[in-house]
Coordinates of N, CA and C in Angstrom, one line a residue:
M1 N -20.6 -1.4 -24.3 CA -21.6 -1.2 -23.2 C -21.4 -2.4 -22.2
K2 N -21.2 -2.0 -20.9 CA -21.1 -3.0 -19.9 C -22.4 -3.5 -19.5
S3 N -22.5 -4.8 -19.2 CA -23.8 -5.3 -18.7 C -24.0 -5.0 -17.2
V4 N -25.2 -5.1 -16.8 CA -25.5 -4.8 -15.4 C -24.7 -5.8 -14.5
E5 N -24.6 -7.0 -14.9 CA -23.9 -8.0 -14.1 C -22.4 -7.6 -13.9
I6 N -21.8 -7.1 -15.0 CA -20.4 -6.7 -14.9 C -20.3 -5.5 -13.9
R7 N -21.2 -4.6 -14.1 CA -21.2 -3.4 -13.2 C -21.4 -3.9 -11.7
K8 N -22.3 -4.8 -11.5 CA -22.6 -5.3 -10.2 C -21.3 -6.0 -9.6
T9 N -20.6 -6.7 -10.4 CA -19.4 -7.4 -10.0 C -18.3 -6.3 -9.6
E10 N -18.2 -5.3 -10.4 CA -17.3 -4.2 -10.1 C -17.7 -3.4 -8.8
L11 N -18.9 -3.2 -8.6 CA -19.4 -2.5 -7.4 C -19.1 -3.4 -6.2
E12 N -19.4 -4.7 -6.3 CA -19.1 -5.6 -5.2 C -17.6 -5.6 -4.8
A13 N -16.8 -5.6 -5.9 CA -15.3 -5.6 -5.6 C -14.9 -4.3 -4.9
R14 N -15.5 -3.2 -5.4 CA -15.1 -1.9 -4.8 C -15.6 -1.9 -3.3
R15 N -16.8 -2.5 -3.1 CA -17.3 -2.5 -1.7 C -16.4 -3.3 -0.8
A16 N -15.9 -4.4 -1.3 CA -14.9 -5.2 -0.6 C -13.6 -4.5 -0.3
Q17 N -13.2 -3.7 -1.2 CA -12.0 -2.9 -1.0 C -12.2 -1.8 0.1
L18 N -13.4 -1.2 0.0 CA -13.7 -0.2 1.0 C -13.9 -0.7 2.4
L19 N -14.5 -1.9 2.5 CA -14.6 -2.5 3.8 C -13.3 -2.9 4.4
A20 N -12.4 -3.4 3.5 CA -11.0 -3.7 4.0 C -10.3 -2.4 4.4
R21 N -10.4 -1.4 3.7 CA -9.8 -0.1 4.0 C -10.3 0.4 5.3
M22 N -11.6 0.4 5.5 CA -12.2 0.9 6.7 C -11.8 0.0 7.9
E23 N -11.6 -1.2 7.7 CA -11.1 -2.1 8.8 C -9.6 -1.7 9.2
Q24 N -8.8 -1.4 8.1 CA -7.4 -0.9 8.4 C -7.4 0.4 9.1
V25 N -8.3 1.3 8.7 CA -8.4 2.6 9.4 C -8.8 2.4 10.9
E26 N -9.8 1.6 11.1 CA -10.2 1.3 12.5 C -9.0 0.7 13.3
S27 N -8.3 -0.3 12.7 CA -7.2 -0.9 13.4 C -6.1 0.1 13.7
E28 N -5.8 1.0 12.7 CA -4.8 2.0 12.9 C -5.2 3.0 14.0
L29 N -6.5 3.4 14.1 CA -6.9 4.3 15.1 C -6.9 3.7 16.5
D30 N -7.1 2.4 16.5 CA -7.1 1.7 17.8 C -5.8 1.3 18.3
S31 N -4.7 1.4 17.5 CA -3.4 0.9 17.9 C -2.5 1.9 18.5
H32 N -2.9 2.7 19.3 CA -2.1 3.8 19.9 C -1.4 3.3 21.2
I33 N -0.2 3.7 21.3 CA 0.6 3.5 22.6 C 1.0 4.9 23.1
E34 N 1.3 4.9 24.4 CA 1.7 6.2 25.0 C 2.9 6.8 24.3
K35 N 2.8 8.0 24.0 CA 3.9 8.7 23.3 C 4.2 10.0 24.0
D36 N 5.3 10.6 23.7 CA 5.6 11.9 24.2 C 4.7 13.0 23.5
W37 N 4.8 14.2 23.9 CA 3.9 15.2 23.4 C 4.0 15.4 21.9
A38 N 5.2 15.5 21.3 CA 5.4 15.7 19.9 C 4.9 14.5 19.1
D39 N 5.2 13.3 19.5 CA 4.7 12.1 18.8 C 3.1 12.1 18.9
A40 N 2.6 12.5 20.0 CA 1.1 12.5 20.2 C 0.5 13.5 19.2
A41 N 1.1 14.7 19.1 CA 0.6 15.7 18.2 C 0.6 15.2 16.7
V42 N 1.7 14.5 16.3 CA 1.8 14.0 14.9 C 0.7 12.9 14.8
E43 N 0.6 12.1 15.8 CA -0.4 11.0 15.7 C -1.8 11.5 15.6
Q44 N -2.1 12.6 16.3 CA -3.4 13.2 16.3 C -3.7 13.7 14.8
E45 N -2.7 14.3 14.2 CA -2.9 14.7 12.8 C -3.2 13.6 11.9
Q46 N -2.4 12.5 12.1 CA -2.6 11.3 11.3 C -4.0 10.7 11.5
D47 N -4.4 10.7 12.8 CA -5.8 10.2 13.1 C -6.8 11.0 12.4
E48 N -6.7 12.3 12.3 CA -7.7 13.1 11.6 C -7.7 12.8 10.1
V49 N -6.6 12.5 9.5 CA -6.5 12.1 8.1 C -7.2 10.7 8.0
L50 N -6.9 9.8 8.9 CA -7.5 8.5 8.8 C -9.0 8.6 9.0
E51 N -9.5 9.4 9.9 CA -10.9 9.6 10.1 C -11.6 10.1 8.9
D52 N -10.9 11.1 8.2 CA -11.5 11.6 7.0 C -11.6 10.5 5.9
L53 N -10.5 9.7 5.8 CA -10.6 8.6 4.9 C -11.7 7.6 5.2
G54 N -11.9 7.4 6.5 CA -13.0 6.5 6.9 C -14.3 7.0 6.5
E55 N -14.5 8.3 6.8 CA -15.8 9.0 6.4 C -16.0 8.9 4.9
S56 N -15.0 9.2 4.2 CA -15.1 9.2 2.7 C -15.5 7.8 2.2
A57 N -14.8 6.8 2.8 CA -15.1 5.4 2.5 C -16.6 5.0 2.8
Q58 N -17.0 5.5 4.0 CA -18.4 5.2 4.4 C -19.4 5.9 3.4
Q59 N -19.1 7.1 3.0 CA -20.0 7.7 2.0 C -20.1 6.9 0.7
E60 N -18.9 6.5 0.2 CA -18.8 5.8 -1.0 C -19.5 4.4 -0.9
L61 N -19.3 3.8 0.3 CA -20.0 2.5 0.6 C -21.5 2.6 0.6
R62 N -22.0 3.7 1.1 CA -23.5 3.9 1.1 C -24.0 4.1 -0.4
A63 N -23.2 4.8 -1.2 CA -23.6 5.0 -2.6 C -23.6 3.6 -3.3
I64 N -22.6 2.8 -3.0 CA -22.5 1.5 -3.6 C -23.6 0.6 -3.2
E65 N -23.9 0.6 -1.9 CA -25.1 -0.2 -1.4 C -26.4 0.2 -2.1
A66 N -26.6 1.5 -2.3 CA -27.8 2.0 -3.0 C -27.8 1.6 -4.4
A67 N -26.6 1.6 -5.1 CA -26.5 1.2 -6.5 C -26.9 -0.3 -6.6
L68 N -26.3 -1.1 -5.7 CA -26.6 -2.5 -5.7 C -28.1 -2.8 -5.4
E69 N -28.7 -2.0 -4.6 CA -30.2 -2.1 -4.4 C -30.9 -1.8 -5.7
R70 N -30.5 -0.7 -6.4 CA -31.1 -0.4 -7.7 C -31.0 -1.5 -8.7
I71 N -29.8 -2.2 -8.7 CA -29.6 -3.3 -9.6 C -30.6 -4.4 -9.2
A72 N -30.8 -4.7 -7.9 CA -31.7 -5.8 -7.5 C -33.1 -5.4 -7.9
E73 N -33.5 -4.1 -7.9 CA -34.8 -3.7 -8.3 C -35.0 -3.4 -9.8
G74 N -33.9 -3.6 -10.6 CA -34.0 -3.4 -12.0 C -34.0 -1.9 -12.4
E75 N -33.6 -1.1 -11.5 CA -33.6 0.4 -11.7 C -32.2 1.0 -12.0
Y76 N -31.2 0.1 -11.9 CA -29.8 0.7 -12.1 C -29.6 1.2 -13.5
G77 N -28.9 2.3 -13.6 CA -28.6 2.9 -14.8 C -29.6 4.0 -15.3
F78 N -30.6 4.2 -14.5 CA -31.6 5.2 -14.8 C -31.6 6.3 -13.7
C79 N -31.7 7.5 -14.1 CA -31.6 8.7 -13.2 C -32.8 8.6 -12.2
V80 N -32.5 8.7 -10.9 CA -33.6 8.7 -9.9 C -34.5 9.9 -9.9
T81 N -34.0 11.0 -10.6 CA -34.8 12.2 -10.7 C -35.7 12.2 -11.9
C82 N -35.2 11.9 -13.1 CA -36.0 12.1 -14.3 C -36.3 10.7 -14.9
G83 N -35.7 9.6 -14.5 CA -35.9 8.3 -15.1 C -35.2 8.0 -16.4
E84 N -34.5 9.0 -16.9 CA -33.7 8.8 -18.2 C -32.5 7.9 -17.9
R85 N -32.1 7.2 -19.0 CA -30.9 6.3 -18.9 C -29.7 7.2 -18.7
I86 N -28.8 6.8 -17.7 CA -27.6 7.4 -17.4 C -26.6 7.0 -18.5
D87 N -25.9 8.0 -19.0 CA -24.9 7.7 -20.1 C -23.8 6.7 -19.6
E88 N -23.4 5.8 -20.5 CA -22.4 4.8 -20.2 C -21.1 5.4 -19.7
A89 N -20.7 6.5 -20.4 CA -19.4 7.1 -20.0 C -19.5 7.6 -18.5
R90 N -20.6 8.1 -18.1 CA -20.8 8.6 -16.8 C -20.8 7.4 -15.8
L91 N -21.4 6.3 -16.1 CA -21.4 5.1 -15.3 C -20.0 4.6 -15.2
D92 N -19.2 4.7 -16.3 CA -17.8 4.2 -16.3 C -17.0 5.0 -15.2
L93 N -17.3 6.3 -15.1 CA -16.6 7.2 -14.2 C -17.1 7.0 -12.8
L94 N -18.4 7.0 -12.7 CA -19.1 7.0 -11.4 C -20.2 5.8 -11.4
P95 N -19.7 4.6 -11.2 CA -20.6 3.5 -11.4 C -21.8 3.4 -10.3
A96 N -21.6 4.1 -9.2 CA -22.7 4.1 -8.2 C -23.6 5.3 -8.3
T97 N -23.4 6.2 -9.3 CA -24.2 7.4 -9.4 C -25.7 7.1 -9.6
P98 N -26.6 7.8 -8.9 CA -28.0 7.6 -9.2 C -28.6 8.7 -10.1
F99 N -27.7 9.6 -10.6 CA -28.1 10.8 -11.4 C -27.5 10.8 -12.8
C100 N -28.3 11.3 -13.7 CA -27.8 11.6 -15.0 C -27.0 12.9 -14.9
R101 N -26.3 13.2 -16.0 CA -25.5 14.4 -16.0 C -26.3 15.7 -15.6
N102 N -27.5 15.8 -16.1 CA -28.3 16.9 -15.9 C -28.8 17.1 -14.5
H103 N -28.9 16.0 -13.8 CA -29.5 16.1 -12.4 C -28.5 15.8 -11.3
A104 N -27.2 15.7 -11.7 CA -26.2 15.5 -10.7 C -26.1 16.8 -9.8
P105 N -25.8 16.6 -8.5 CA -25.6 17.7 -7.7 C -24.6 18.7 -8.3
G106 N -25.0 20.0 -8.3 CA -24.1 21.0 -8.9 C -24.2 21.1 -10.4
A107 N -25.1 20.4 -11.0 CA -25.1 20.4 -12.5 C -25.5 21.7 -13.0
K108 N -26.5 22.4 -12.4 CA -26.9 23.7 -12.9 C -25.8 24.7 -12.7
A109 N -25.1 24.7 -11.7 CA -24.0 25.6 -11.5 C -22.9 25.4 -12.6
K110 N -22.7 24.2 -13.0 CA -21.7 23.9 -14.0 C -22.1 24.3 -15.4
R111 N -23.4 24.2 -15.6 CA -23.9 24.6 -16.9 C -24.0 26.1 -17.1
G112 N -23.9 26.8 -16.0 CA -23.9 28.3 -16.2 C -25.1 29.0 -15.9

């Protein structure tokens, strides 16, 4: 069983990775030079992929920030819906999750 401090350190490390990745995405998006039509079309496709990566990173970053806030408040590891402890295996896979398995988005659809 990992301590809350270990999980906090892992979340902070992941946050640093995401911030660095977002900075790289912004830099890449800002580094365009005039290109011919074909190069511009390829670059636009790459920009869309980079923007999707940036949005994904922002969503994960918000989840991490919320998890760090729950750690500070002493509420980390407990489901925000029912208050039950979140299973360690679930936290290993999704350390920023605010939900137990039963209250995760889409849980009812998965259970049938």
